[in-house]
XYZ file of C-alpha atoms in Angstrom:
727
model
C 85.850 181.872 92.261
C 87.201 179.097 94.493
C 90.557 177.751 93.402
C 91.357 174.019 93.494
C 94.834 172.663 94.262
C 95.443 169.474 92.331
C 97.670 166.617 93.501
C 100.589 167.759 91.372
C 100.468 171.219 93.017
C 98.900 173.107 90.141
C 95.981 175.454 90.884
C 92.866 175.602 88.667
C 89.381 177.111 88.819
C 86.654 175.069 90.469
C 84.549 173.207 87.884
C 81.142 171.918 88.987
C 80.764 169.777 85.855
C 83.734 167.596 86.827
C 81.873 166.503 89.971
C 78.756 165.691 87.962
C 80.763 163.726 85.378
C 82.490 161.672 88.081
C 79.151 160.894 89.744
C 77.553 159.822 86.455
C 80.489 157.448 85.785
C 80.009 155.932 89.242
C 76.252 155.592 88.677
C 76.792 153.678 85.437
C 78.489 150.953 87.487
C 75.497 150.540 89.835
C 72.403 148.394 89.348
C 70.014 151.360 89.698
C 71.892 153.385 87.119
C 72.082 157.097 86.304
C 70.093 159.805 88.096
C 71.140 163.232 86.782
C 69.069 165.110 89.387
C 70.920 163.481 92.275
C 74.265 164.162 90.584
C 73.277 167.831 90.150
C 72.107 168.126 93.770
C 75.284 166.546 95.133
C 77.387 169.010 93.139
C 75.316 171.950 94.464
C 75.730 170.681 98.042
C 79.507 170.550 97.599
C 79.488 174.110 96.214
C 77.552 175.291 99.261
C 80.080 173.723 101.633
C 83.169 175.211 99.957
C 81.913 178.520 98.607
C 83.504 180.596 101.370
C 86.982 179.138 100.780
C 89.433 180.867 98.457
C 91.425 177.658 97.903
C 90.617 173.983 98.472
C 92.494 170.715 97.850
C 91.078 168.161 95.422
C 91.051 165.613 98.268
C 88.760 167.905 100.302
C 86.338 168.158 97.397
C 86.214 164.385 97.036
C 85.631 164.029 100.777
C 82.700 166.435 100.493
C 81.263 164.359 97.627
C 81.492 161.168 99.698
C 79.840 162.851 102.723
C 76.981 164.132 100.567
C 76.475 160.729 98.921
C 76.391 158.912 102.269
C 73.607 161.223 103.476
C 71.624 160.702 100.266
C 69.492 157.754 99.159
C 72.181 156.641 96.717
C 74.762 155.073 99.031
C 75.397 152.532 96.272
C 76.959 155.347 94.253
C 79.215 156.182 97.211
C 80.600 152.642 97.148
C 81.505 152.911 93.461
C 82.837 156.447 93.815
C 85.086 155.497 96.754
C 86.306 152.353 94.984
C 87.236 154.263 91.839
C 88.969 156.902 93.955
C 91.042 154.244 95.739
C 92.025 152.615 92.450
C 93.203 155.968 91.122
C 95.139 156.577 94.360
C 96.812 153.187 94.063
C 97.809 153.864 90.472
C 99.292 157.225 91.429
C 101.235 155.604 94.250
C 102.507 152.950 91.854
C 103.621 155.620 89.415
C 105.573 157.486 92.083
C 107.156 155.784 95.081
C 106.358 152.252 93.996
C 107.644 152.817 90.479
C 110.854 154.283 91.877
C 111.463 151.233 94.070
C 110.779 148.805 91.265
C 113.138 150.609 88.901
C 115.764 150.800 91.636
C 115.591 147.045 92.027
C 115.516 146.167 88.342
C 118.452 148.454 87.516
C 120.310 147.560 90.750
C 120.483 151.192 91.891
C 118.401 151.078 95.095
C 121.014 149.911 97.601
C 118.567 149.982 100.510
C 116.246 147.469 98.885
C 119.132 145.352 97.619
C 120.936 145.168 100.992
C 117.992 144.868 103.375
C 118.909 141.226 104.063
C 122.541 140.097 103.877
C 121.368 136.519 103.370
C 119.828 137.430 100.012
C 121.814 137.795 96.806
C 119.919 140.641 95.138
C 121.807 140.117 91.863
C 119.997 136.839 91.096
C 116.630 136.380 89.385
C 114.941 134.348 92.202
C 115.868 136.978 94.789
C 114.885 139.875 92.560
C 111.563 138.176 91.896
C 111.011 137.808 95.632
C 112.012 141.416 96.323
C 109.777 142.685 93.525
C 106.814 140.681 94.814
C 107.609 141.969 98.285
C 107.520 145.598 97.164
C 104.090 145.112 95.631
C 102.749 143.044 98.544
C 103.941 145.559 101.130
C 102.353 148.423 99.224
C 99.023 146.607 98.991
C 99.158 145.551 102.654
C 99.715 149.118 103.806
C 96.998 150.488 101.556
C 94.264 147.963 102.282
C 95.108 145.550 105.083
C 97.237 146.776 107.992
C 95.444 149.135 110.441
C 96.010 152.751 109.425
C 97.393 153.772 112.805
C 99.998 151.025 112.538
C 100.923 152.020 108.966
C 101.363 155.649 110.008
C 103.562 154.743 112.988
C 105.638 152.409 110.831
C 106.192 154.926 108.040
C 107.028 157.668 110.533
C 109.661 155.476 112.177
C 107.945 155.179 115.573
C 107.669 151.409 115.157
C 108.666 148.785 112.624
C 106.087 146.245 111.497
C 108.464 143.524 110.340
C 108.175 141.440 107.171
C 105.298 143.282 105.532
C 106.410 141.785 102.220
C 105.191 138.402 103.533
C 102.780 139.134 106.359
C 99.928 140.035 106.264
C 99.634 139.501 102.496
C 100.163 135.796 103.107
C 99.041 133.960 106.259
C 102.632 133.064 107.093
C 104.561 133.123 110.354
C 108.092 134.008 111.389
C 110.369 131.246 112.749
C 110.033 127.777 114.276
C 111.462 124.623 115.801
C 110.824 121.927 113.188
C 109.409 118.728 114.670
C 111.860 116.579 112.739
C 111.493 113.593 115.051
C 107.743 113.345 114.442
C 108.146 113.641 110.681
C 110.867 110.995 110.397
C 109.252 108.524 112.768
C 105.785 108.703 111.227
C 106.587 109.504 107.604
C 105.209 112.343 105.526
C 104.425 113.452 102.004
C 106.819 115.800 100.238
C 105.682 116.977 96.818
C 104.576 113.850 94.999
C 106.610 111.473 97.152
C 105.484 109.638 100.253
C 108.534 109.506 102.550
C 108.867 106.561 104.908
C 111.018 106.342 108.028
C 114.687 106.406 106.880
C 116.754 103.235 107.175
C 120.140 104.963 107.576
C 121.752 108.194 108.708
C 122.569 109.000 105.076
C 118.912 108.934 104.075
C 117.821 110.721 107.255
C 120.260 113.570 106.581
C 119.149 113.849 102.945
C 115.490 113.966 103.939
C 116.289 116.551 106.628
C 117.710 118.875 103.968
C 114.524 118.584 101.905
C 112.344 119.256 104.948
C 114.375 122.366 105.756
C 114.016 123.620 102.171
C 110.256 123.073 102.165
C 109.711 124.660 105.566
C 111.875 127.653 104.632
C 109.688 128.249 101.604
C 106.552 128.424 103.760
C 107.775 130.744 106.524
C 109.718 134.005 106.401
C 112.066 133.552 109.369
C 114.594 131.002 110.539
C 114.126 127.347 111.396
C 115.933 125.197 113.937
C 116.447 121.487 114.416
C 116.349 121.337 118.180
C 118.881 118.845 119.645
C 119.607 117.290 116.274
C 122.072 114.847 117.822
C 119.273 113.222 119.812
C 116.739 113.362 116.978
C 118.957 111.665 114.364
C 120.740 109.209 116.671
C 118.287 106.337 115.898
C 119.322 106.490 112.230
C 122.989 106.157 113.158
C 121.908 102.979 114.965
C 120.136 101.785 111.831
C 123.312 102.345 109.813
C 125.331 100.409 112.382
C 122.904 97.476 112.179
C 123.100 97.571 108.376
C 126.905 97.519 108.402
C 127.058 94.821 111.089
C 124.815 92.538 109.058
C 126.969 93.107 105.995
C 130.043 92.306 108.037
C 128.490 89.108 109.366
C 127.743 88.012 105.826
C 131.207 88.748 104.409
C 133.512 88.252 107.381
C 131.815 85.316 109.063
C 129.820 83.807 106.184
C 126.723 83.807 108.391
C 123.444 82.904 106.736
C 120.502 85.300 106.459
C 118.321 83.687 109.127
C 121.094 83.709 111.681
C 121.959 87.347 110.961
C 118.320 88.362 111.330
C 118.042 86.545 114.632
C 120.804 88.606 116.270
C 119.892 91.461 118.602
C 122.241 94.065 117.181
C 123.062 97.265 119.052
C 126.054 99.579 119.350
C 126.399 99.075 123.113
C 126.209 95.267 123.027
C 129.314 93.938 124.785
C 128.323 90.411 123.725
C 128.471 91.274 120.046
C 131.757 93.109 120.518
C 133.345 90.076 122.186
C 131.816 87.345 119.945
C 132.376 89.124 116.629
C 135.166 91.667 117.236
C 136.175 92.027 113.573
C 132.597 92.564 112.476
C 131.874 94.927 115.374
C 134.938 97.038 114.580
C 134.048 96.994 110.868
C 130.517 98.238 111.577
C 131.725 100.923 113.986
C 134.277 102.324 111.500
C 131.850 102.332 108.580
C 129.082 103.904 110.650
C 131.408 106.640 111.883
C 132.481 107.406 108.310
C 128.906 107.319 107.026
C 127.821 109.751 109.734
C 130.581 112.218 108.849
C 129.754 111.891 105.141
C 126.027 112.291 105.773
C 126.527 115.564 107.642
C 128.968 116.801 105.035
C 126.266 116.238 102.424
C 123.697 117.925 104.653
C 125.898 120.990 105.093
C 126.537 121.203 101.349
C 122.847 120.801 100.547
C 121.793 123.573 102.902
C 124.407 125.940 101.487
C 123.410 125.188 97.890
C 119.648 125.229 98.398
C 117.596 128.279 97.513
C 114.171 128.560 99.115
C 111.130 130.030 97.392
C 111.988 133.483 98.766
C 115.364 133.521 97.039
C 117.700 132.885 99.940
C 119.707 130.129 101.551
C 117.478 128.470 104.160
C 118.198 130.169 107.463
C 118.779 126.996 109.469
C 120.168 126.291 112.918
C 121.397 123.015 114.420
C 121.335 122.732 118.199
C 123.317 119.893 119.784
C 125.660 118.899 122.622
C 123.639 117.160 125.347
C 123.516 113.661 123.863
C 125.870 111.179 125.554
C 125.300 107.907 123.673
C 127.828 106.723 121.099
C 125.440 107.598 118.278
C 124.719 111.076 119.629
C 128.423 111.719 120.148
C 129.160 110.644 116.566
C 126.662 113.198 115.271
C 128.191 115.971 117.385
C 131.671 115.108 116.143
C 130.486 114.886 112.527
C 128.894 118.347 112.677
C 132.021 119.927 114.152
C 134.552 118.086 111.969
C 132.732 119.101 108.809
C 132.528 122.712 109.920
C 136.237 122.747 110.747
C 136.989 121.326 107.277
C 135.045 124.103 105.573
C 133.464 124.168 102.120
C 135.226 123.322 98.877
C 138.904 123.022 98.132
C 139.539 126.457 99.664
C 137.897 125.418 102.948
C 135.640 128.493 103.110
C 133.642 129.124 106.265
C 129.976 128.164 105.782
C 127.356 130.637 106.926
C 124.625 128.038 107.397
C 123.547 126.078 109.251
C 124.151 128.148 112.357
C 125.620 125.861 115.023
C 124.724 126.083 118.718
C 126.484 123.929 121.291
C 124.742 123.324 124.619
C 127.015 123.476 127.667
C 125.933 121.531 130.735
C 127.750 120.635 133.914
C 127.994 116.869 134.207
C 127.788 116.430 130.422
C 130.552 118.471 128.779
C 131.565 121.443 130.916
C 134.462 120.009 132.936
C 137.390 117.681 132.111
C 135.780 114.801 133.995
C 132.514 115.056 132.015
C 131.765 112.408 129.375
C 131.550 114.891 126.491
C 134.377 117.191 127.515
C 136.350 116.062 124.475
C 133.544 117.339 122.261
C 133.578 120.679 124.080
C 137.282 120.945 123.183
C 136.414 120.159 119.553
C 133.689 122.821 119.649
C 136.178 125.375 120.971
C 138.597 124.549 118.139
C 135.746 124.916 115.648
C 134.746 128.286 117.070
C 138.292 129.663 116.819
C 138.342 128.688 113.133
C 134.727 129.266 112.041
C 133.117 131.500 114.729
C 130.401 128.905 115.213
C 129.282 127.209 117.334
C 127.682 129.712 119.662
C 126.916 128.291 123.091
C 123.852 127.873 125.289
C 124.096 127.601 129.054
C 121.549 124.883 129.833
C 120.814 126.052 133.404
C 120.549 129.725 132.412
C 118.226 128.974 129.472
C 115.999 127.016 131.852
C 116.088 129.864 134.349
C 115.208 132.542 131.793
C 112.699 130.712 129.555
C 111.306 128.028 131.890
C 112.751 125.017 130.060
C 115.661 124.099 127.825
C 115.369 124.468 124.087
C 117.332 126.067 121.253
C 116.365 129.412 119.711
C 114.273 129.513 116.556
C 116.718 130.674 113.889
C 118.808 133.519 115.288
C 117.628 134.425 118.808
C 113.863 133.973 119.194
C 113.071 131.796 122.217
C 109.869 130.050 123.212
C 108.617 129.847 126.772
C 107.624 126.688 128.566
C 104.522 124.961 127.194
C 102.831 121.873 128.607
C 100.116 119.954 126.765
C 98.483 116.827 128.175
C 101.043 116.872 131.005
C 103.898 116.766 128.474
C 106.410 119.538 127.867
C 106.491 120.433 124.175
C 109.136 122.410 122.298
C 109.345 121.079 118.761
C 106.736 122.152 116.244
C 106.139 125.499 117.915
C 106.661 128.856 116.217
C 106.692 132.643 116.454
C 103.865 134.552 114.773
C 105.841 137.723 114.116
C 107.492 140.825 115.573
C 106.750 144.530 115.891
C 109.652 146.679 117.110
C 109.455 150.002 118.936
C 111.947 152.818 118.313
C 113.091 153.659 121.844
C 115.669 156.337 120.876
C 113.024 158.336 119.001
C 110.802 158.454 122.079
C 113.773 159.574 124.173
C 114.601 162.348 121.694
C 110.984 163.527 121.766
C 110.966 163.469 125.581
C 113.794 166.047 125.581
C 115.414 164.728 128.757
C 112.181 164.088 130.680
C 111.976 160.508 131.958
C 108.282 160.856 132.814
C 107.524 162.218 129.347
C 109.445 159.296 127.841
C 107.252 156.752 129.609
C 104.094 158.634 128.612
C 105.167 158.521 124.970
C 106.164 154.884 125.423
C 102.682 153.971 126.649
C 101.090 155.663 123.643
C 103.298 153.804 121.203
C 102.960 150.482 123.019
C 99.220 150.742 122.437
C 99.942 150.938 118.694
C 102.331 147.974 118.986
C 99.648 145.888 120.639
C 97.236 146.681 117.797
C 99.928 145.732 115.271
C 100.635 142.411 116.990
C 96.974 141.542 117.455
C 96.504 142.151 113.752
C 99.243 139.585 113.036
C 97.372 137.062 115.162
C 94.049 137.834 113.512
C 95.616 137.329 110.091
C 96.543 133.753 111.077
C 93.251 132.877 112.742
C 90.932 130.837 110.565
C 93.727 129.811 108.201
C 93.224 126.296 106.852
C 95.882 123.606 106.990
C 95.925 123.163 103.218
C 97.723 126.500 102.677
C 100.953 124.917 103.974
C 100.730 121.107 104.008
C 104.357 120.649 105.110
C 103.651 122.699 108.226
C 100.167 121.666 109.267
C 99.402 118.338 107.599
C 102.784 116.592 107.391
C 104.105 117.215 110.885
C 106.592 120.117 110.813
C 104.544 121.919 113.472
C 103.784 118.624 115.192
C 100.290 118.765 113.707
C 98.607 116.271 111.369
C 95.543 118.280 110.414
C 93.093 117.681 107.614
C 93.065 120.074 104.674
C 89.986 122.011 105.824
C 90.970 122.181 109.509
C 91.947 125.593 110.871
C 95.227 126.169 112.673
C 93.681 128.246 115.470
C 94.595 125.867 118.309
C 98.276 126.161 117.334
C 98.147 129.884 118.152
C 96.642 129.725 121.631
C 97.875 129.421 125.190
C 101.597 129.982 124.655
C 101.937 127.201 122.101
C 103.237 129.874 119.764
C 104.736 133.254 120.600
C 104.130 136.792 119.364
C 106.865 139.319 120.046
C 107.285 142.955 120.978
C 110.745 144.036 119.866
C 112.917 146.986 120.850
C 116.126 148.660 119.747
C 118.704 151.128 121.023
C 118.724 151.024 124.831
C 122.188 152.628 124.666
C 121.037 155.642 122.604
C 117.853 155.930 124.670
C 119.720 156.291 127.970
C 122.255 158.661 126.393
C 119.470 160.863 125.016
C 117.511 160.932 128.275
C 120.347 161.352 130.746
C 123.291 162.690 128.754
C 125.775 160.024 129.780
C 126.901 156.614 128.556
C 125.088 153.745 130.200
C 128.245 151.677 130.822
C 129.889 154.359 132.948
C 127.183 154.780 135.578
C 125.557 152.068 137.734
C 122.435 154.193 138.161
C 122.075 154.528 134.389
C 122.666 150.806 133.946
C 119.634 150.234 136.122
C 117.689 152.815 134.104
C 118.333 150.749 130.981
C 117.251 147.549 132.712
C 114.125 149.317 134.001
C 113.104 150.265 130.446
C 113.383 146.660 129.273
C 111.635 145.446 132.431
C 108.781 147.881 131.716
C 108.411 146.479 128.201
C 108.484 142.947 129.604
C 105.713 143.735 132.073
C 103.620 145.187 129.273
C 104.031 141.997 127.216
C 103.030 139.946 130.267
C 99.961 142.144 130.699
C 98.903 141.586 127.082
C 99.433 137.863 127.532
C 97.157 137.810 130.563
C 94.507 139.875 128.759
C 94.424 137.872 125.518
C 95.695 134.360 126.233
C 98.282 134.636 123.462
C 102.014 134.119 123.991
C 103.247 137.721 124.043
C 106.957 138.025 124.800
C 109.687 140.638 124.704
C 112.241 140.166 121.938
C 115.645 141.830 121.574
C 115.362 142.716 117.886
C 118.454 141.782 115.794
C 117.991 144.971 113.736
C 120.051 144.141 110.649
C 118.482 146.822 108.450
C 116.430 148.445 111.200
C 119.513 149.823 112.988
C 119.969 151.973 109.880
C 116.331 152.724 109.033
C 115.362 154.070 112.455
C 118.520 156.153 112.777
C 118.170 157.584 109.288
C 114.534 158.606 109.826
C 115.356 160.189 113.176
C 118.278 162.124 111.717
C 115.980 163.442 108.985
C 113.415 164.627 111.540
C 115.552 165.696 114.521
C 118.897 166.443 112.918
C 122.376 165.208 113.805
C 122.569 164.470 117.553
C 125.988 163.585 118.926
C 126.280 159.947 119.981
C 122.738 159.173 118.815
C 121.924 159.958 115.178
C 125.450 160.895 114.059
C 126.773 157.308 113.840
C 124.422 156.106 111.094
C 123.087 153.223 113.205
C 121.380 152.422 116.490
C 122.809 149.833 118.846
C 121.305 146.362 118.682
C 118.698 145.875 121.474
C 120.326 145.907 124.956
C 123.899 145.481 123.778
C 126.826 147.519 124.952
C 127.868 150.185 122.463
C 130.064 148.408 119.880
C 132.928 150.929 120.164
C 133.195 150.682 123.957
C 136.630 149.343 124.865
C 136.255 146.818 127.650
C 137.065 143.221 128.510
C 134.805 140.322 127.445
C 134.101 139.637 131.110
C 132.917 143.215 131.710
C 130.716 143.098 128.612
C 129.124 139.824 129.748
C 128.470 141.262 133.208
C 126.962 144.404 131.666
C 124.493 142.418 129.522
C 123.683 139.535 131.885
C 120.560 141.033 133.527
C 118.607 141.726 130.345
C 117.654 138.222 129.097
C 115.468 137.474 132.132
C 113.173 140.300 130.983
C 113.637 139.853 127.225
C 113.006 136.113 127.453
C 111.425 136.042 123.991
C 114.767 136.655 122.296
C 118.333 137.480 123.303
C 122.036 136.854 122.633
C 125.350 138.273 123.848
C 128.630 138.168 121.959
C 132.159 139.527 122.152
C 134.808 140.540 119.604
C 138.222 138.855 119.797
C 141.544 138.785 118.017
C 142.544 135.417 116.553
C 142.223 132.616 119.114
C 143.428 129.692 116.988
C 146.616 129.452 119.029
C 144.932 130.285 122.319
C 141.859 128.041 122.719
C 142.305 128.130 126.499
C 141.340 131.817 126.452
C 138.124 131.049 124.607
C 137.305 128.241 127.038
C 137.790 130.658 129.932
C 135.316 133.087 128.351
C 132.840 130.288 127.591
C 133.002 129.057 131.188
C 132.553 132.613 132.482
C 129.560 133.138 130.184
C 128.070 129.778 131.207
C 127.501 131.041 134.737
C 126.024 134.398 133.698
C 124.290 134.543 130.305
C 122.071 131.957 128.607
C 123.288 132.497 125.030
C 126.739 133.616 123.918
C 128.637 133.979 120.648
C 132.267 134.528 119.726
C 133.422 136.819 116.928
C 136.952 135.974 115.771
C 138.822 136.713 112.498
C 138.124 133.993 109.909
C 138.592 135.932 106.642
C 140.641 134.549 103.780
C 142.267 136.145 100.719
C 142.440 133.773 97.790
C 144.904 136.004 95.922
C 147.756 136.302 98.426
C 146.796 133.534 100.859
C 146.274 135.850 103.852
C 144.151 134.374 106.674
C 142.904 136.569 109.475
C 140.806 139.733 109.491
C 140.088 141.947 106.502
C 139.968 145.691 107.147
C 136.402 146.960 107.442
C 135.781 150.317 105.755
C 132.640 152.246 104.890
C 133.193 151.080 101.293
C 133.456 147.403 102.185
C 136.316 145.073 103.119
C 139.910 144.777 101.911
C 142.789 142.412 102.526
C 145.353 144.107 104.804
C 148.176 142.294 103.023
C 147.476 142.944 99.321
C 144.452 145.292 99.513
C 142.322 142.845 97.540
C 138.653 143.936 97.475
C 137.459 141.441 94.875
C 134.559 139.372 96.314
C 135.351 136.570 93.865
C 138.795 136.053 95.355
C 138.056 136.656 99.012
C 135.973 135.216 101.826
C 134.857 137.704 104.467
C 132.669 136.449 107.318
C 131.044 138.731 109.902
C 128.355 138.312 112.483
C 125.519 140.430 111.191
C 123.293 140.157 114.258
C 122.855 136.745 115.845
C 123.934 134.953 112.687
C 126.884 135.082 110.316
C 126.892 136.484 106.801
C 129.358 136.986 103.960
C 129.307 140.743 103.255
C 131.992 140.483 100.592
C 129.410 138.611 98.507
C 126.210 140.217 99.829
C 127.026 143.667 101.230
C 125.527 145.058 104.426
C 123.343 148.136 104.326
C 125.097 151.442 105.017
C 124.159 151.578 108.702
C 125.179 148.007 109.481
C 128.495 148.549 107.668
C 129.122 151.632 109.827
C 128.389 149.544 112.892
C 130.827 146.829 111.786
C 133.533 149.445 111.181
C 132.965 150.809 114.707
C 133.385 147.463 116.470
C 136.332 147.140 118.843
C 137.990 144.033 120.280
C 137.192 142.972 123.817
C 140.507 142.237 125.508
């Protein structure tokens, strides 16, 4: 008698009648109905195929049933049988792994789920609802949507198919540059309201906050207002005109017709000389209104919660504008950030601020905006932001100047109708490859590493093409704010597809990577920083990935790019899976995290200048996403040192951030840097660990977070503890 191993591990005698009963139940659900002879014959055929086996799994028996049905005249029964089998499989999965995750979330015991994103407060109902929906969506996507080879590679830890809780279940994309100028100039519909062009900077800022909230609820990554100082400058002008007219009425008793006949502008020397009191009045009120408008905008962003339960991940890029209006916006952004939030002056996490450095604009003392550079330096010493962009290096690496989308994702150059376009473009998603795992498998063989890399890159391409296919054919009506109201620069009709927004580099699709440091260490047994030959080996790996992305781009016509994955939770996930499979390997799996993309190992003691030089050659190959940053002691009393580092970075890397101590204890008044431990953060003065009476700010990846309120995952916390200062 053949024995059957059931799914729970128990062993029972084979029972022919159970096959017949299952077939009859499937037949009932068909149009033709029951045929007992066919059910009997199928059961006999299965017996014939397994009769020589002493033991067989239940899955093997069901496979035999399906094979027999497909070769019979009742393929309609096979469809019902397979469908019922899949439903049962899904229910079992829900009762096991899925049920465990759901309970872990509801009872706040699954720390991995709760801390996967430090921008999400997993204690709140909106976030828990989003996480719960994400668990279910990811499970369904893996079972029925994502290609099986991709699912297997993801679950094994060979690759990471990002954001499966949103994509592919929903036809959503990653991050974008919002076309704010188009929306404000041409108007748009938001909910039930038709929004016209704003008449002041106050209204423009308020509308901007609502646009950011709406966009954030329709995508799963970050959004950026590219060169916000230039985009919103016209509304500062409108406020000036409004205040000047009021001044004319009250200070000069001018009548309405005369006021309306004046050509009013900020740079009018005639107005300034003819009506000096009114001109000064309008200038002062406009400056105050601009500061107030951006204070409101900052508060709104930090109090908004998008549909996915998190603060909108927003970035403001600015710095190149040189008109009075553009300068006022730059100053307003920086002054408000320096002031901080609330009576305690806490450091805001969002919006991320990026200041563009450009020779002839703000780099040197003789430049028109040098004073704003000095203000930006002061802000960075107090609040970590702004990060900086080197305008010439960004152009060199990406083909044109633009800000990153959210954290670090960059678009390439795109020209349409002989016009260069940046705003409105987006990234369709990321798949990241686990480089250290391939190196471990290669066991010191560089040639074997590249063979394994090619195999896994083929899986990555399939994963990325699936992301594209999921967006093709999508109709504009699924996200009106994006496709019908101008956020992507498009004004499509409800039934139009978005396909043309995906083609020819208009949008990007990214291959990500992690752990160049651990990869080189595993392959060659030495630290990459200490050997010029090994430094080149690391660059060669990234260059190889870049060439592969370029090859895919040429083959498909889609905007494939190489992206230096931030790896907030992935630094932990990959390392944990590899430790489980390969054991504890010194310097690789023993730390609890993998190093972010191409970065220097966080515990390497070196100067900021050496770190910048070490990382400077990578962005040209990883042009789809990159950032470099250094760790410093407090620089509040030494802004000249920060300026020296900024100027050094300007010549060498396109995108640079500064990490300085900005923590605050509300119990003892300490300001500086809390001690980072594996259990969290504590005040070095009074040992306060209470998140309600402390403000701890750390750079998670490319953006800041507040881990005292929303803790990092275990791996990221280990990485933070390991960080050393660059002196």
